[in-house]
CSV table of C-alpha atoms (C1' of nucleotides) in Angstrom, one decimal:
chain,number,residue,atom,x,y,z
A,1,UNK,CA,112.9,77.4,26.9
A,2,UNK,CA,114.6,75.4,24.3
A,3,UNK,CA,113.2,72.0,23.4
A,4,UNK,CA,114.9,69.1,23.2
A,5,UNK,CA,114.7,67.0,20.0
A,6,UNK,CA,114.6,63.2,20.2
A,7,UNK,CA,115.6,60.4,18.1
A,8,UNK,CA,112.8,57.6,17.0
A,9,UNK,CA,113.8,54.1,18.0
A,10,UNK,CA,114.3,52.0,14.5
A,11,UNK,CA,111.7,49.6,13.4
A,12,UNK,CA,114.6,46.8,13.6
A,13,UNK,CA,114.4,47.5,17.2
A,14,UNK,CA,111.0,45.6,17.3
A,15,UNK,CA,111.8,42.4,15.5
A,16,UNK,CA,112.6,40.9,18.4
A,17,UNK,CA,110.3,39.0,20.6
A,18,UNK,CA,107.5,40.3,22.7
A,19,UNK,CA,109.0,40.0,26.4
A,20,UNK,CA,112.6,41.0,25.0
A,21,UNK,CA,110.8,44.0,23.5
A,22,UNK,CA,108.8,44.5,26.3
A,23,UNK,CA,111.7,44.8,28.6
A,24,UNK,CA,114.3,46.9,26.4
A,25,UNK,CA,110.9,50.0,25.9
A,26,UNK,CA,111.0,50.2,29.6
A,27,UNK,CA,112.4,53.6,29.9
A,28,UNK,CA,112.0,54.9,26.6
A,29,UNK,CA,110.1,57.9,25.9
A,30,UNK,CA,106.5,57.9,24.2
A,31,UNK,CA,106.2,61.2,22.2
A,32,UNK,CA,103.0,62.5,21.3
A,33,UNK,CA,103.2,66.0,18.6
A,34,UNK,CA,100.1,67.8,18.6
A,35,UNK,CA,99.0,71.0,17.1
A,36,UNK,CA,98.6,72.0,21.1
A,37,UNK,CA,102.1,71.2,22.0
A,38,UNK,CA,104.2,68.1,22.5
A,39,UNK,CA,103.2,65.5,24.8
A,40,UNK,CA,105.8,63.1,26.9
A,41,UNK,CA,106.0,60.3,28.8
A,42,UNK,CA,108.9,57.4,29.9
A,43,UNK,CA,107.8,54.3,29.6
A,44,UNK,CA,107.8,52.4,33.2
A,45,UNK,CA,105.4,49.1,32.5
A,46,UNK,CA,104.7,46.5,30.3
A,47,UNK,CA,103.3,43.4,29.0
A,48,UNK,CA,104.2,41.0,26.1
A,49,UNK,CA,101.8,39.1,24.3
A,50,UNK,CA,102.5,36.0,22.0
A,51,UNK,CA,101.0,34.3,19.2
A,52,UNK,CA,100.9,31.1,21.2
A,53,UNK,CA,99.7,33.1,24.4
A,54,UNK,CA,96.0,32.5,25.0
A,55,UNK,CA,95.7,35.4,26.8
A,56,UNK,CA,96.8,37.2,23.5
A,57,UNK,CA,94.1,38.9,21.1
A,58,UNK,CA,96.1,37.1,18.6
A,59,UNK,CA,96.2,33.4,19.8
A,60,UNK,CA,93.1,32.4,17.8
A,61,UNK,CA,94.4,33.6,14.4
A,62,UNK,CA,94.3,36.7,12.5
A,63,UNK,CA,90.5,38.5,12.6
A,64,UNK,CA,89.6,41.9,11.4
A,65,UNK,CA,90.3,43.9,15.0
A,66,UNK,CA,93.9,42.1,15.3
A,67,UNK,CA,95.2,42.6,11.7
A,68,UNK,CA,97.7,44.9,12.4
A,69,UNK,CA,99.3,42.6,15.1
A,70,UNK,CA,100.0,40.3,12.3
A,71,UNK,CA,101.4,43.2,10.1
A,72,UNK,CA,105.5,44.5,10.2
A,73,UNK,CA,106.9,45.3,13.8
A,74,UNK,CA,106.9,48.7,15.3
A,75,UNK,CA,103.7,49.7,14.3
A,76,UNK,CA,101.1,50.7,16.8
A,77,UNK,CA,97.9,48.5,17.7
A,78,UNK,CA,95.4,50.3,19.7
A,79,UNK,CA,92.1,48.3,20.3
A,80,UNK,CA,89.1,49.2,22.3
A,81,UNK,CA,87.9,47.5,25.5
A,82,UNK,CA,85.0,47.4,28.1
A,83,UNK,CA,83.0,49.4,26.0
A,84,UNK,CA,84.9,52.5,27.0
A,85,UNK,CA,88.9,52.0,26.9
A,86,UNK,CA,91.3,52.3,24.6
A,87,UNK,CA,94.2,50.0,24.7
A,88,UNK,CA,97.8,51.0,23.2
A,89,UNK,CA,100.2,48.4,22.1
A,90,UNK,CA,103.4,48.0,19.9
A,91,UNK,CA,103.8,44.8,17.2
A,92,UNK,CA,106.9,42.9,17.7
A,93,UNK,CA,108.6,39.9,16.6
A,94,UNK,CA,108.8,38.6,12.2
A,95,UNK,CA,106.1,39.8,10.3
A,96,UNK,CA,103.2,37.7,10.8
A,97,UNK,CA,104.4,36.1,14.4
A,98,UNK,CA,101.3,38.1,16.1
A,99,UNK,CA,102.6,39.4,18.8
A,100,UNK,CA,102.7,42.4,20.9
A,101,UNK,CA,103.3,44.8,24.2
A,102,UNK,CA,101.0,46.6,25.9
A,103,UNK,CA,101.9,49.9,27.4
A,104,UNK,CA,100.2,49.6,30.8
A,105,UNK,CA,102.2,53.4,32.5
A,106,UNK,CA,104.1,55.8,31.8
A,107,UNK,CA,105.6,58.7,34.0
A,108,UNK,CA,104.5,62.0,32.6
A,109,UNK,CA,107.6,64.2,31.5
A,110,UNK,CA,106.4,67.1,29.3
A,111,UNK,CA,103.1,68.1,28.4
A,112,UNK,CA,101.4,67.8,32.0
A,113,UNK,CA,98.3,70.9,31.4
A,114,UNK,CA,97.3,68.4,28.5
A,115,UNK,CA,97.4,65.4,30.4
A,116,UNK,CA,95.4,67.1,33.4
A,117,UNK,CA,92.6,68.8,30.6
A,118,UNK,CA,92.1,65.2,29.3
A,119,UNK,CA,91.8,63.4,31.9
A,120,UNK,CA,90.1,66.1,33.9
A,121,UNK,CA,91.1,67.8,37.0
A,122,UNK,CA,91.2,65.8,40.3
A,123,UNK,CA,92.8,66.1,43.5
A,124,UNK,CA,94.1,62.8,42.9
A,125,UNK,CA,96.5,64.3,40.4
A,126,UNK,CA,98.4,65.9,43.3
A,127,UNK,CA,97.7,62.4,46.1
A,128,UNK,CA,98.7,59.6,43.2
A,129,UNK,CA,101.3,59.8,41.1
A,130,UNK,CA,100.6,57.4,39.0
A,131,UNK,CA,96.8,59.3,38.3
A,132,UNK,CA,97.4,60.7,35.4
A,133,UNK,CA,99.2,58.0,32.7
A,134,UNK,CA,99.0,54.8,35.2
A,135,UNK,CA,97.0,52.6,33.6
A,136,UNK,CA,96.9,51.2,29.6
A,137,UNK,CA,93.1,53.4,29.3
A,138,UNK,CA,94.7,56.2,31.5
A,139,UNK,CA,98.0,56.2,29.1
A,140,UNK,CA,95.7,56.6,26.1
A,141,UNK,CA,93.3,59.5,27.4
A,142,UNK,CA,96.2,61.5,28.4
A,143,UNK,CA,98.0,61.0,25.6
A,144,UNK,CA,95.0,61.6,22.8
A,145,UNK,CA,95.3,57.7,21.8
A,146,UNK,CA,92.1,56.0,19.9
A,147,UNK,CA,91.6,53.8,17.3
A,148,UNK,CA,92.3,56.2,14.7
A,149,UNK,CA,96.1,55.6,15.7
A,150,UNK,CA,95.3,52.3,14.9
A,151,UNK,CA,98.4,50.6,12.5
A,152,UNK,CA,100.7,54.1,12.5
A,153,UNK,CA,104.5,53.6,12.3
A,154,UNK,CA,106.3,54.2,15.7
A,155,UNK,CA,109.5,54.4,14.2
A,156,UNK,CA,109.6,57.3,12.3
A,157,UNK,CA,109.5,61.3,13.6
A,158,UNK,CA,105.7,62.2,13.5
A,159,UNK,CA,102.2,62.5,15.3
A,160,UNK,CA,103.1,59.7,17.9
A,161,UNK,CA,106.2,58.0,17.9
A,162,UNK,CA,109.1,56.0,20.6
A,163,UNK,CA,112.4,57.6,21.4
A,164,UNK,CA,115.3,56.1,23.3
A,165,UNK,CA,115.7,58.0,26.7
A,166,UNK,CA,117.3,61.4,27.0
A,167,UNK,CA,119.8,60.3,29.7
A,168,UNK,CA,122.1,57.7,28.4
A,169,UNK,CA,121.4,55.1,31.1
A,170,UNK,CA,124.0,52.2,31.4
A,171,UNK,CA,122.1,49.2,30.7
A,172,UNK,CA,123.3,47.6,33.9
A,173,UNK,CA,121.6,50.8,36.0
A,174,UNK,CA,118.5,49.5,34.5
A,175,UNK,CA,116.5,48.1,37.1
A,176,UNK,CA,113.6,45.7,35.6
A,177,UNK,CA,110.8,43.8,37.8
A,178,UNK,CA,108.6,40.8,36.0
A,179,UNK,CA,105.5,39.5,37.5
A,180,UNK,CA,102.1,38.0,36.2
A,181,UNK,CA,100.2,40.3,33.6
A,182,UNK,CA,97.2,42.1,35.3
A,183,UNK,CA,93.9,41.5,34.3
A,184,UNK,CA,93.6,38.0,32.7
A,185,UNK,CA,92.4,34.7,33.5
A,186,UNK,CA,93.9,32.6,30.5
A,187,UNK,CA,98.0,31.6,31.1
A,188,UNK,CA,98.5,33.7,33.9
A,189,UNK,CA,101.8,31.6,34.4
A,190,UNK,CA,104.3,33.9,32.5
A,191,UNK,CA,106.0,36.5,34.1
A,192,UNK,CA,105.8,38.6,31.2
A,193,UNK,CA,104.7,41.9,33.0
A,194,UNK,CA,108.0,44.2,33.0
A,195,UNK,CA,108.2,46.8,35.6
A,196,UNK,CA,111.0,49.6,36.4
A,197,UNK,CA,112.1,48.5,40.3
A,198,UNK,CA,110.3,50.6,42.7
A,199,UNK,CA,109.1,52.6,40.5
A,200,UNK,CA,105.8,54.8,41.6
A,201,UNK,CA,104.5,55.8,38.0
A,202,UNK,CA,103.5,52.2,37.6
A,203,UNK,CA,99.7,51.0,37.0
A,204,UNK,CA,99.0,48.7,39.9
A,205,UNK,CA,101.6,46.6,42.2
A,206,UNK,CA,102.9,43.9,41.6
A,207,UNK,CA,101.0,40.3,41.2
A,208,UNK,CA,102.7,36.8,42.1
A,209,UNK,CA,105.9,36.1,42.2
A,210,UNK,CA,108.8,37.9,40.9
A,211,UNK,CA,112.0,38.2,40.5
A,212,UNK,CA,114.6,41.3,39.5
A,213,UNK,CA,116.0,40.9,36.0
A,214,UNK,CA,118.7,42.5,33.4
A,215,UNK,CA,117.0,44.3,30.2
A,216,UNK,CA,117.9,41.2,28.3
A,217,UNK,CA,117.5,38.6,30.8
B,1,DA,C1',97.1,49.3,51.2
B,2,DT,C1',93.8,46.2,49.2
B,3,DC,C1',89.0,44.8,48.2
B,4,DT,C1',84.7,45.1,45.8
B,5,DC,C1',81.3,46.5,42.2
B,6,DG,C1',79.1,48.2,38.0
B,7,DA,C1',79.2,50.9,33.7
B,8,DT,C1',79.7,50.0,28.8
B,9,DA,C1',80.1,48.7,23.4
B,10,DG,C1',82.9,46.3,19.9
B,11,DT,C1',84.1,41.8,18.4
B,12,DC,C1',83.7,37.0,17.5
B,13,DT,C1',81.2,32.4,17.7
C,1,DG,C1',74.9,35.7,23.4
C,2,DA,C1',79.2,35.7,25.7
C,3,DC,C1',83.0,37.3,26.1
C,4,DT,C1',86.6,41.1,27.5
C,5,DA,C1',94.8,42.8,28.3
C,6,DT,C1',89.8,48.7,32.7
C,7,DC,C1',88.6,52.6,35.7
C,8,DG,C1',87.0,55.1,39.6
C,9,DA,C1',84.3,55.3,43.6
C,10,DG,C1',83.4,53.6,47.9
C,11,DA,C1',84.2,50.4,51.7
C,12,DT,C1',87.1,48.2,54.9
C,13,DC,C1',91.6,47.0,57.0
DNA sequence: ATCTCGATAGTCT
DNA sequence: GACTATCGAGATC
């Protein structure tokens, strides 16, 4: 079987803002290189988080769990929630803006046996498609993701890095889906969840209203 | 399909 | 001491 090689996305991809980042990563590919084998999945859902967001980690300043939010873009923030979840994020925007996207799903692509031994075998595997990688702590179990990822460049061919999508996809044949970010109770106004239309990979449906959308709005 | 509920520990005030 | 950008199981429609 011959394996396909992929190019990382630059880091000037990620000086834009959060929801125009947010948006564009939607069907990129997250690559994961292990000593086991190569893990991969397309990115399907999303969520931008701003500096004057208070929903975001960063809206109260710069504190010693956030730091890296406040660092250069395209580096990879990974924080640790509900005393048992990791949470796997990309800095956008000007250095020092504090912002970021959460990867809430991704589809699985390559590396399926891994995915399945981490997150353990279930017969929901074959009844939900969206079992395995649906789901910001499901994405970062399947994928090997934990703090020690904390701060690592994304734009550069290594352990973990983001790849633009193997099919050259007209931008226009890009179908994208905002709606209210899951989860929070602070500014839940903002449509700043983005979503692939119809897709069945994705974390949870959709909340509120929403509308359909170009990749750059 | 859509809802509840509780486990759990790091971070900040 | 009071928060969480969650998950999975189980209940109910």
């Amino acid at each position: 079987m011959q394996i396909e090689h992929y190019q990382p996305i630059s880091q000037q991809f990620y000086t834009f803002s959060a929801p125009i980042v947010a948006r564009r990563l939607l069907n990129c590919l997250l690559i994961r290189n292990e000593n086991k084998g190569r893990i991969i999945g397309r990115i399907c859902d999303t969520e931008a988080y701003t500096q004057d967001d208070p929903a975001s980690h960063s809206f109260t300043g710069k504190t010693c769990r956030n730091s890296v939010m406040f660092g250069p873009a395209g580096h990879a923030y990974v924080y640790y929630t509900y005393g048992m979840h990791h949470c796997f994020n990309v800095v956008t925007g000007m250095e020092g803006s504090g912002e970021a996207v959460l990867i809430r799903a991704v589809e699985p692509i390559e590396g399926m046996e891994q995915m399945i031994g981490r997150r353990g075998p279930s017969r929901e595997v074959a009844n939900r498609r969206n079992y395995l990688c649906g789901g910001p702590g499901r994405v970062c179990v399947a994928l090997g993701i934990d703090h020690s990822i904390n701060g690592w460049k994304l734009y550069e061919i290594s352990q973990l890095y983001i790849a633009s999508p193997a099919q050259k996809l007209e931008q226009d044949e890009i179908q994208i889906v905002s709606s209210s970010r899951i989860g929070i109770t602070k500014n839940v106004e903002p449509l700043w969840r983005f979503t692939l239309k119809n897709d069945p990979y994705i974390s949870r449906p959709l909340r509120k209203s929403n509308s359909a959308m170009n990749r750059d709005e």
